[in-house]
Every structure is written in C-alpha cells, then in structure tokens.
C-alpha cells in the first residue's frame, strides 16, 4: 500500500470511530502496552512523572511513552475507548466496563520471576488470573445469558505483548536471576514458548478467540543496551540473535494453537522485523534519530524526572532507553491494522471481520 494511502486512512478511521468494529479490546503484556497498572505496585518500574505523557492529554499516566502506546492507537482504530489499567479501577467500574481492560505490567514477562528484582509486577499468569476474575465475576453482570457473554468474548480482540523482559530482566542478568545457568539459549527459548503456549490456551479457555501476539523486539538495537555495551552505531547482533531463537519458534507455536483450538484466529505482530527495519533505515520511515528522546537515567533506563525531552519527538524511534516513541507506535499500529507485512497472516481490520 502506498505511503500516501497510509497517511489518509488513519484520519478517515479516527473520524468514523463513533461506531466500534469489535465489542472490546483486552490487553496483556509488558511496558510496551502498560497503561498504568504499575502505578499501583511497589516497583521502580513505574513512570507516573514528567516528561512521560508530555504528548498525552492527561499527562503522565504510567504509560511508558511520550503519548499513546500501540494499544491506544489500536483502540482508536477499533472505535473503542482506551482500555483502562485494571488495577486502577473501582469495583463499580470493573462491573460496568465492557469495552475492554488492560492488564499489562511494566517489567513483567512470561515467567513469574521475570522483573522481580526491581519490584512487583503482574506476570502473565497473574494477568490471566485477573482476566478470569473479569470473566467470572464482573462481565456476567452485563449479559443476560452465558451465550451472550461467550459471543461478546469471541468477537473481542486480545493483544498479548510479552517475552521482552524474560531476556532483558531475567536471562541477561545472571547476577539477579539463575535462568542462564539452568538453560542454554535454545533451551530457554523453548521453555518460554512452552509456558507462553499454555498461557494463550488459558486465555482461549476463558472465551477469547481473536488474538494478536507480538514477537520480541530487537533488544540489541535499543539505546539502553547500546549505551551499556559502549556501542555508538549499529546493533548488538548477538543479543538480537538470542531473541531470534524465540521469534523463530513463535509462528509454529501459534499455528499449533490455531489448528487445535476450535474457532481461534492468531495474528502474529512482527515487532522485531518492523523495529529492526526502523533502526536500519530510519529515514525511509520519516525518522532521523535512533537515540532516546528524553534524558535517560542509565541506572533505570527510564527518563530523568522533570528534565525536558527533545523537541522533535516525531523523528525519534525511541522515547527512553527501551520504549518506542508515540510516532513509532503509531506507525506500527497503522501498518498492523491496514497493511500486509507487519501483522500476518491477517491484518487487524481483517481479523475484526472473521466469524
């Protein structure tokens, strides 16, 4: 699709977003899509301060971005309100909201231990338990029959963005976690995929049918790791190769689930490929800068509090040491929704039309 067409499509869709394409959007994962859950946890992995949210109408909300994450752009394209952070909701709100919720948690991963050295987080299994609470306790108050609830869940979209921290905040930190002494790289990727497969099956068993699952990004290209390795250009390809072992096994795992779970559709979000291409060819996509937009605290890889960030935020791929800028998230969400290469074998617009 020509770039010019991509430019006009979002404006057309955002303008028409008074009617929604699906009943709800449910979000699971890590800080790439956390909308503020970590604000309610005892952890250093939280960003409820400026300059985070500098381009978000409500200011700092706990999103690891200068503005919207991928999840907010996807909600806009679907004609839905932003999925609120589950931990920030009252009992009444949990009982009333039927347009989706966000369970994602910064520093979390597939494994329970991941990220635990920097404080609490909602590991994927805990996120699934919170979704189970939603399905069993809160959602039934809004539907007359179980069939109505099942129909609603089967048409909703479930985004899962996880695995990044199982490397960044686990396997690659041998002083804090023992996973690299227990597993070689190939064994670890297989272990992660096995655990993740069970997690996706659990979400399916609670009623989900339409999934968008991200692979792991090119962690060796992130400003934080380039800084820690004293690299001034290129990417740390040995780290990219490490996560590629997981990424190479993910499509087969999703295909196995698709074949065995009746009525399911699994879309693969090629976060690695898109991000790697952005890093190699930033100018092609309208970006000019691979460095962090905000001034980073290298101990945490997060923005220094109340320090002014760059002015040209739309030209930066990265907002802080690890997280995409709002512009990069917008580019990926747009390609995933309308395009043919960033999300396969269907784009999200096609996924909404699946019966």
PDB file of C-alpha atoms in Angstrom, residues 61-308:
ATOM      1  CA  UNK A  61      -0.494   8.207  33.419  1.00  0.00           C
ATOM      2  CA  UNK A  62       2.004   5.384  33.824  1.00  0.00           C
ATOM      3  CA  UNK A  63       2.345   4.762  30.084  1.00  0.00           C
ATOM      4  CA  UNK A  64       5.987   4.202  29.109  1.00  0.00           C
ATOM      5  CA  UNK A  65       5.742   6.723  26.267  1.00  0.00           C
ATOM      6  CA  UNK A  66       5.533  10.392  25.457  1.00  0.00           C
ATOM      7  CA  UNK A  67       1.941   9.751  24.347  1.00  0.00           C
ATOM      8  CA  UNK A  68      -0.116   6.800  23.145  1.00  0.00           C
ATOM      9  CA  UNK A  69       1.172   3.251  23.115  1.00  0.00           C
ATOM     10  CA  UNK A  70       0.313   0.706  20.420  1.00  0.00           C
ATOM     11  CA  UNK A  71      -2.746  -0.293  22.492  1.00  0.00           C
ATOM     12  CA  UNK A  72      -4.268   3.205  22.394  1.00  0.00           C
ATOM     13  CA  UNK A  73      -3.841   3.541  18.642  1.00  0.00           C
ATOM     14  CA  UNK A  74      -5.400   0.118  18.142  1.00  0.00           C
ATOM     15  CA  UNK A  75      -8.357   1.115  20.351  1.00  0.00           C
ATOM     16  CA  UNK A  76      -8.831   4.255  18.244  1.00  0.00           C
ATOM     17  CA  UNK A  77      -8.832   2.262  15.012  1.00  0.00           C
ATOM     18  CA  UNK A  78     -11.387  -0.145  16.508  1.00  0.00           C
ATOM     19  CA  UNK A  79     -13.609   2.760  17.604  1.00  0.00           C
ATOM     20  CA  UNK A  80     -13.209   1.873  21.283  1.00  0.00           C
ATOM     21  CA  UNK A  81     -12.261   3.873  24.376  1.00  0.00           C
ATOM     22  CA  UNK A  82      -8.736   3.285  25.671  1.00  0.00           C
ATOM     23  CA  UNK A  83      -8.563   0.093  27.734  1.00  0.00           C
ATOM     24  CA  UNK A  84      -8.076   1.325  31.327  1.00  0.00           C
ATOM     25  CA  UNK A  85      -5.481  -0.184  33.701  1.00  0.00           C
ATOM     26  CA  UNK A  86      -7.267  -2.892  35.676  1.00  0.00           C
ATOM     27  CA  UNK A  87      -5.544  -2.094  38.970  1.00  0.00           C
ATOM     28  CA  UNK A  88      -6.804   1.489  38.812  1.00  0.00           C
ATOM     29  CA  UNK A  89     -10.494   0.552  38.599  1.00  0.00           C
ATOM     30  CA  UNK A  90     -13.057   0.572  41.406  1.00  0.00           C
ATOM     31  CA  UNK A  91     -15.417  -2.367  41.968  1.00  0.00           C
ATOM     32  CA  UNK A  92     -18.192  -0.422  40.235  1.00  0.00           C
ATOM     33  CA  UNK A  93     -16.013   0.358  37.234  1.00  0.00           C
ATOM     34  CA  UNK A  94     -14.933  -3.280  36.895  1.00  0.00           C
ATOM     35  CA  UNK A  95     -18.612  -4.242  36.910  1.00  0.00           C
ATOM     36  CA  UNK A  96     -19.649  -1.660  34.309  1.00  0.00           C
ATOM     37  CA  UNK A  97     -16.851  -1.552  31.708  1.00  0.00           C
ATOM     38  CA  UNK A  98     -17.478  -3.832  28.739  1.00  0.00           C
ATOM     39  CA  UNK A  99     -15.216  -2.227  26.124  1.00  0.00           C
ATOM     40  CA  UNK A 100     -12.072  -3.952  27.386  1.00  0.00           C
ATOM     41  CA  UNK A 101      -9.388  -3.659  30.052  1.00  0.00           C
ATOM     42  CA  UNK A 102      -5.627  -3.523  30.246  1.00  0.00           C
ATOM     43  CA  UNK A 103      -3.748  -5.973  32.494  1.00  0.00           C
ATOM     44  CA  UNK A 104      -0.241  -5.228  31.136  1.00  0.00           C
ATOM     45  CA  UNK A 105       2.554  -4.530  33.580  1.00  0.00           C
ATOM     46  CA  UNK A 106       5.989  -2.990  33.077  1.00  0.00           C
ATOM     47  CA  UNK A 107       8.975  -5.329  33.766  1.00  0.00           C
ATOM     48  CA  UNK A 108       6.721  -8.409  33.568  1.00  0.00           C
ATOM     49  CA  UNK A 109       7.205 -11.411  31.346  1.00  0.00           C
ATOM     50  CA  UNK A 110       6.049 -14.924  30.617  1.00  0.00           C
ATOM     51  CA  UNK A 111       7.898 -16.246  33.675  1.00  0.00           C
ATOM     52  CA  UNK A 112       6.833 -15.321  37.204  1.00  0.00           C
ATOM     53  CA  UNK A 113      10.370 -14.456  38.335  1.00  0.00           C
ATOM     54  CA  UNK A 114      10.999 -12.057  35.455  1.00  0.00           C
ATOM     55  CA  UNK A 115      11.437  -8.457  36.618  1.00  0.00           C
ATOM     56  CA  UNK A 116      11.048  -9.382  40.291  1.00  0.00           C
ATOM     57  CA  UNK A 117      14.470  -7.965  41.212  1.00  0.00           C
ATOM     58  CA  UNK A 118      13.168  -4.416  40.641  1.00  0.00           C
ATOM     59  CA  UNK A 119       9.879  -4.889  42.486  1.00  0.00           C
ATOM     60  CA  UNK A 120       6.390  -6.222  41.992  1.00  0.00           C
ATOM     61  CA  UNK A 121       4.775  -6.763  38.622  1.00  0.00           C
ATOM     62  CA  UNK A 122       1.883  -8.678  37.123  1.00  0.00           C
ATOM     63  CA  UNK A 123       3.456 -11.724  35.467  1.00  0.00           C
ATOM     64  CA  UNK A 124       1.475 -13.072  32.505  1.00  0.00           C
ATOM     65  CA  UNK A 125      -0.131 -15.783  34.648  1.00  0.00           C
ATOM     66  CA  UNK A 126      -1.310 -13.174  37.170  1.00  0.00           C
ATOM     67  CA  UNK A 127      -2.724 -11.062  34.330  1.00  0.00           C
ATOM     68  CA  UNK A 128      -4.658 -14.116  33.152  1.00  0.00           C
ATOM     69  CA  UNK A 129      -5.977 -14.648  36.688  1.00  0.00           C
ATOM     70  CA  UNK A 130      -7.220 -11.028  36.719  1.00  0.00           C
ATOM     71  CA  UNK A 131      -8.905 -11.608  33.359  1.00  0.00           C
ATOM     72  CA  UNK A 132     -10.506 -14.749  34.808  1.00  0.00           C
ATOM     73  CA  UNK A 133     -11.875 -12.571  37.627  1.00  0.00           C
ATOM     74  CA  UNK A 134     -13.255 -10.207  34.971  1.00  0.00           C
ATOM     75  CA  UNK A 135     -14.938 -13.032  33.043  1.00  0.00           C
ATOM     76  CA  UNK A 136     -16.307 -14.949  36.025  1.00  0.00           C
ATOM     77  CA  UNK A 137     -17.245 -12.133  38.396  1.00  0.00           C
ATOM     78  CA  UNK A 138     -17.679  -8.776  36.631  1.00  0.00           C
ATOM     79  CA  UNK A 139     -18.690  -9.275  32.981  1.00  0.00           C
ATOM     80  CA  UNK A 140     -21.696 -11.574  33.717  1.00  0.00           C
ATOM     81  CA  UNK A 141     -23.466  -8.604  35.342  1.00  0.00           C
ATOM     82  CA  UNK A 142     -23.813  -7.086  31.855  1.00  0.00           C
ATOM     83  CA  UNK A 143     -25.140 -10.118  29.947  1.00  0.00           C
ATOM     84  CA  UNK A 144     -28.421 -11.967  30.295  1.00  0.00           C
ATOM     85  CA  UNK A 145     -27.060 -15.376  29.328  1.00  0.00           C
ATOM     86  CA  UNK A 146     -23.745 -17.231  29.122  1.00  0.00           C
ATOM     87  CA  UNK A 147     -24.217 -17.469  25.361  1.00  0.00           C
ATOM     88  CA  UNK A 148     -24.359 -13.671  25.086  1.00  0.00           C
ATOM     89  CA  UNK A 149     -21.162 -13.372  27.102  1.00  0.00           C
ATOM     90  CA  UNK A 150     -19.446 -16.055  25.004  1.00  0.00           C
ATOM     91  CA  UNK A 151     -20.483 -14.308  21.800  1.00  0.00           C
ATOM     92  CA  UNK A 152     -19.141 -10.989  23.106  1.00  0.00           C
ATOM     93  CA  UNK A 153     -15.775 -12.524  24.057  1.00  0.00           C
ATOM     94  CA  UNK A 154     -15.475 -14.401  20.765  1.00  0.00           C
ATOM     95  CA  UNK A 155     -15.783 -11.127  18.806  1.00  0.00           C
ATOM     96  CA  UNK A 156     -13.416  -9.115  21.022  1.00  0.00           C
ATOM     97  CA  UNK A 157      -9.698  -8.717  20.303  1.00  0.00           C
ATOM     98  CA  UNK A 158      -6.951  -9.849  22.674  1.00  0.00           C
ATOM     99  CA  UNK A 159      -3.500  -8.294  22.346  1.00  0.00           C
ATOM    100  CA  UNK A 160      -0.536 -10.008  24.019  1.00  0.00           C
ATOM    101  CA  UNK A 161       2.872  -8.280  24.051  1.00  0.00           C
ATOM    102  CA  UNK A 162       5.323 -10.220  26.212  1.00  0.00           C
ATOM    103  CA  UNK A 163       8.672 -12.015  26.277  1.00  0.00           C
ATOM    104  CA  UNK A 164      10.944  -8.956  26.046  1.00  0.00           C
ATOM    105  CA  UNK A 165      11.630  -8.878  29.789  1.00  0.00           C
ATOM    106  CA  UNK A 166      12.230 -12.609  30.015  1.00  0.00           C
ATOM    107  CA  UNK A 167      15.502 -11.687  28.352  1.00  0.00           C
ATOM    108  CA  UNK A 168      16.088  -8.087  29.475  1.00  0.00           C
ATOM    109  CA  UNK A 169      15.007  -8.558  33.092  1.00  0.00           C
ATOM    110  CA  UNK A 170      15.874 -12.208  33.560  1.00  0.00           C
ATOM    111  CA  UNK A 171      18.092 -14.249  31.218  1.00  0.00           C
ATOM    112  CA  UNK A 172      20.559 -11.425  30.506  1.00  0.00           C
ATOM    113  CA  UNK A 173      21.014 -10.597  34.196  1.00  0.00           C
ATOM    114  CA  UNK A 174      22.861 -13.606  35.663  1.00  0.00           C
ATOM    115  CA  UNK A 175      23.708 -11.733  38.877  1.00  0.00           C
ATOM    116  CA  UNK A 176      19.997 -11.415  39.681  1.00  0.00           C
ATOM    117  CA  UNK A 177      18.424 -14.496  38.061  1.00  0.00           C
ATOM    118  CA  UNK A 178      19.627 -18.076  37.589  1.00  0.00           C
ATOM    119  CA  UNK A 179      17.879 -18.850  34.270  1.00  0.00           C
ATOM    120  CA  UNK A 180      21.048 -18.550  32.167  1.00  0.00           C
ATOM    121  CA  UNK A 181      22.796 -21.135  34.356  1.00  0.00           C
ATOM    122  CA  UNK A 182      19.808 -23.512  34.075  1.00  0.00           C
ATOM    123  CA  UNK A 183      19.184 -23.183  30.329  1.00  0.00           C
ATOM    124  CA  UNK A 184      21.247 -22.682  27.206  1.00  0.00           C
ATOM    125  CA  UNK A 185      19.844 -20.158  24.678  1.00  0.00           C
ATOM    126  CA  UNK A 186      17.927 -22.765  22.646  1.00  0.00           C
ATOM    127  CA  UNK A 187      16.515 -24.496  25.737  1.00  0.00           C
ATOM    128  CA  UNK A 188      15.443 -21.172  27.232  1.00  0.00           C
ATOM    129  CA  UNK A 189      13.568 -20.103  24.104  1.00  0.00           C
ATOM    130  CA  UNK A 190      11.797 -23.487  24.007  1.00  0.00           C
ATOM    131  CA  UNK A 191      10.908 -23.200  27.699  1.00  0.00           C
ATOM    132  CA  UNK A 192       9.457 -19.704  27.164  1.00  0.00           C
ATOM    133  CA  UNK A 193       7.408 -20.848  24.170  1.00  0.00           C
ATOM    134  CA  UNK A 194       6.037 -23.830  26.100  1.00  0.00           C
ATOM    135  CA  UNK A 195       4.983 -21.615  29.020  1.00  0.00           C
ATOM    136  CA  UNK A 196       3.551 -18.967  26.695  1.00  0.00           C
ATOM    137  CA  UNK A 197       1.574 -21.548  24.735  1.00  0.00           C
ATOM    138  CA  UNK A 198      -0.129 -22.626  27.957  1.00  0.00           C
ATOM    139  CA  UNK A 199      -0.903 -19.002  28.813  1.00  0.00           C
ATOM    140  CA  UNK A 200      -2.547 -18.360  25.443  1.00  0.00           C
ATOM    141  CA  UNK A 201      -4.527 -21.584  25.821  1.00  0.00           C
ATOM    142  CA  UNK A 202      -5.731 -20.372  29.236  1.00  0.00           C
ATOM    143  CA  UNK A 203      -6.953 -17.087  27.710  1.00  0.00           C
ATOM    144  CA  UNK A 204      -8.726 -19.094  24.986  1.00  0.00           C
ATOM    145  CA  UNK A 205     -10.370 -21.301  27.610  1.00  0.00           C
ATOM    146  CA  UNK A 206     -11.806 -18.159  29.231  1.00  0.00           C
ATOM    147  CA  UNK A 207     -13.539 -17.263  25.965  1.00  0.00           C
ATOM    148  CA  UNK A 208     -11.022 -15.413  23.781  1.00  0.00           C
ATOM    149  CA  UNK A 209     -10.927 -16.306  20.088  1.00  0.00           C
ATOM    150  CA  UNK A 210      -9.202 -13.438  18.245  1.00  0.00           C
ATOM    151  CA  UNK A 211      -5.559 -12.931  19.216  1.00  0.00           C
ATOM    152  CA  UNK A 212      -2.807 -10.532  18.206  1.00  0.00           C
ATOM    153  CA  UNK A 213       0.513 -11.800  19.576  1.00  0.00           C
ATOM    154  CA  UNK A 214       3.743  -9.781  19.293  1.00  0.00           C
ATOM    155  CA  UNK A 215       7.142 -11.347  18.895  1.00  0.00           C
ATOM    156  CA  UNK A 216      10.118  -9.940  20.855  1.00  0.00           C
ATOM    157  CA  UNK A 217      11.729  -6.725  19.622  1.00  0.00           C
ATOM    158  CA  UNK A 218      15.380  -6.299  18.561  1.00  0.00           C
ATOM    159  CA  UNK A 219      16.676  -5.649  22.078  1.00  0.00           C
ATOM    160  CA  UNK A 220      20.232  -5.290  20.723  1.00  0.00           C
ATOM    161  CA  UNK A 221      19.204  -2.066  18.934  1.00  0.00           C
ATOM    162  CA  UNK A 222      17.745  -0.269  21.971  1.00  0.00           C
ATOM    163  CA  UNK A 223      19.550   2.868  23.192  1.00  0.00           C
ATOM    164  CA  UNK A 224      19.891   1.422  26.707  1.00  0.00           C
ATOM    165  CA  UNK A 225      21.769  -1.685  25.583  1.00  0.00           C
ATOM    166  CA  UNK A 226      23.880   0.213  23.049  1.00  0.00           C
ATOM    167  CA  UNK A 227      24.920   2.527  25.878  1.00  0.00           C
ATOM    168  CA  UNK A 228      25.673  -0.319  28.298  1.00  0.00           C
ATOM    169  CA  UNK A 229      27.795  -2.075  25.659  1.00  0.00           C
ATOM    170  CA  UNK A 230      29.513   1.183  24.643  1.00  0.00           C
ATOM    171  CA  UNK A 231      28.331   0.915  21.028  1.00  0.00           C
ATOM    172  CA  UNK A 232      27.820   4.128  19.072  1.00  0.00           C
ATOM    173  CA  UNK A 233      26.294   2.641  15.918  1.00  0.00           C
ATOM    174  CA  UNK A 234      24.632  -0.484  14.549  1.00  0.00           C
ATOM    175  CA  UNK A 235      23.075  -3.058  16.878  1.00  0.00           C
ATOM    176  CA  UNK A 236      24.338  -5.717  19.269  1.00  0.00           C
ATOM    177  CA  UNK A 237      23.560  -8.578  16.894  1.00  0.00           C
ATOM    178  CA  UNK A 238      24.494 -11.283  19.401  1.00  0.00           C
ATOM    179  CA  UNK A 239      21.568 -10.114  21.565  1.00  0.00           C
ATOM    180  CA  UNK A 240      19.247  -9.926  18.571  1.00  0.00           C
ATOM    181  CA  UNK A 241      20.232 -13.486  17.640  1.00  0.00           C
ATOM    182  CA  UNK A 242      19.396 -14.604  21.178  1.00  0.00           C
ATOM    183  CA  UNK A 243      15.774 -13.387  20.991  1.00  0.00           C
ATOM    184  CA  UNK A 244      15.526 -14.567  17.385  1.00  0.00           C
ATOM    185  CA  UNK A 245      15.643 -18.157  18.667  1.00  0.00           C
ATOM    186  CA  UNK A 246      12.317 -17.443  20.407  1.00  0.00           C
ATOM    187  CA  UNK A 247      10.920 -15.476  17.466  1.00  0.00           C
ATOM    188  CA  UNK A 248      11.705 -18.302  15.037  1.00  0.00           C
ATOM    189  CA  UNK A 249       9.669 -20.745  17.126  1.00  0.00           C
ATOM    190  CA  UNK A 250       6.706 -18.458  17.742  1.00  0.00           C
ATOM    191  CA  UNK A 251       4.895 -18.781  14.350  1.00  0.00           C
ATOM    192  CA  UNK A 252       4.875 -22.599  14.608  1.00  0.00           C
ATOM    193  CA  UNK A 253       3.553 -22.428  18.162  1.00  0.00           C
ATOM    194  CA  UNK A 254       0.747 -20.064  17.110  1.00  0.00           C
ATOM    195  CA  UNK A 255      -0.072 -22.344  14.168  1.00  0.00           C
ATOM    196  CA  UNK A 256      -0.317 -25.342  16.506  1.00  0.00           C
ATOM    197  CA  UNK A 257      -2.764 -23.418  18.697  1.00  0.00           C
ATOM    198  CA  UNK A 258      -4.759 -22.280  15.670  1.00  0.00           C
ATOM    199  CA  UNK A 259      -5.024 -25.890  14.475  1.00  0.00           C
ATOM    200  CA  UNK A 260      -6.042 -27.307  17.862  1.00  0.00           C
ATOM    201  CA  UNK A 261      -8.288 -24.571  19.315  1.00  0.00           C
ATOM    202  CA  UNK A 262     -11.650 -24.526  17.610  1.00  0.00           C
ATOM    203  CA  UNK A 263     -12.720 -21.127  16.229  1.00  0.00           C
ATOM    204  CA  UNK A 264      -9.458 -19.390  17.121  1.00  0.00           C
ATOM    205  CA  UNK A 265      -7.545 -16.875  14.983  1.00  0.00           C
ATOM    206  CA  UNK A 266      -3.947 -15.955  15.787  1.00  0.00           C
ATOM    207  CA  UNK A 267      -2.264 -12.952  14.195  1.00  0.00           C
ATOM    208  CA  UNK A 268       1.490 -12.532  14.590  1.00  0.00           C
ATOM    209  CA  UNK A 269       2.672  -8.968  15.194  1.00  0.00           C
ATOM    210  CA  UNK A 270       6.153  -8.717  13.669  1.00  0.00           C
ATOM    211  CA  UNK A 271       7.501  -6.248  16.205  1.00  0.00           C
ATOM    212  CA  UNK A 272      11.064  -7.477  15.681  1.00  0.00           C
ATOM    213  CA  UNK A 273      11.088  -7.085  11.908  1.00  0.00           C
ATOM    214  CA  UNK A 274       9.425  -3.663  11.891  1.00  0.00           C
ATOM    215  CA  UNK A 275      11.649  -2.302  14.682  1.00  0.00           C
ATOM    216  CA  UNK A 276      14.817  -3.701  13.142  1.00  0.00           C
ATOM    217  CA  UNK A 277      13.963  -2.140   9.791  1.00  0.00           C
ATOM    218  CA  UNK A 278      13.271   1.182  11.522  1.00  0.00           C
ATOM    219  CA  UNK A 279      16.697   1.062  13.143  1.00  0.00           C
ATOM    220  CA  UNK A 280      18.466   0.163   9.894  1.00  0.00           C
ATOM    221  CA  UNK A 281      16.507   2.544   7.649  1.00  0.00           C
ATOM    222  CA  UNK A 282      15.072   5.316   9.840  1.00  0.00           C
ATOM    223  CA  UNK A 283      14.906   7.918   7.062  1.00  0.00           C
ATOM    224  CA  UNK A 284      12.763   5.658   4.880  1.00  0.00           C
ATOM    225  CA  UNK A 285      10.058   5.851   7.544  1.00  0.00           C
ATOM    226  CA  UNK A 286      10.323   9.549   8.368  1.00  0.00           C
ATOM    227  CA  UNK A 287      12.596   9.152  11.405  1.00  0.00           C
ATOM    228  CA  UNK A 288      16.000  10.777  11.761  1.00  0.00           C
ATOM    229  CA  UNK A 289      17.159   9.693  15.208  1.00  0.00           C
ATOM    230  CA  UNK A 290      17.828   6.366  16.944  1.00  0.00           C
ATOM    231  CA  UNK A 291      18.783   7.850  20.303  1.00  0.00           C
ATOM    232  CA  UNK A 292      16.425   8.325  23.262  1.00  0.00           C
ATOM    233  CA  UNK A 293      14.277  11.443  23.049  1.00  0.00           C
ATOM    234  CA  UNK A 294      14.253  12.030  26.807  1.00  0.00           C
ATOM    235  CA  UNK A 295      17.350  12.302  29.012  1.00  0.00           C
ATOM    236  CA  UNK A 296      17.800   8.789  30.375  1.00  0.00           C
ATOM    237  CA  UNK A 297      18.788   7.694  33.862  1.00  0.00           C
ATOM    238  CA  UNK A 298      21.176   4.897  32.860  1.00  0.00           C
ATOM    239  CA  UNK A 299      20.637   3.059  36.148  1.00  0.00           C
ATOM    240  CA  UNK A 300      16.939   2.556  35.352  1.00  0.00           C
ATOM    241  CA  UNK A 301      16.861   3.176  31.543  1.00  0.00           C
ATOM    242  CA  UNK A 302      13.863   5.461  32.233  1.00  0.00           C
ATOM    243  CA  UNK A 303      13.630   9.228  31.679  1.00  0.00           C
ATOM    244  CA  UNK A 304      15.073  11.511  34.331  1.00  0.00           C
ATOM    245  CA  UNK A 305      12.192  13.126  36.203  1.00  0.00           C
ATOM    246  CA  UNK A 306      11.150  16.655  35.180  1.00  0.00           C
ATOM    247  CA  UNK A 307      14.012  17.033  32.678  1.00  0.00           C
ATOM    248  CA  UNK A 308      12.839  18.424  29.332  1.00  0.00           C
TER     249      UNK A 308
END
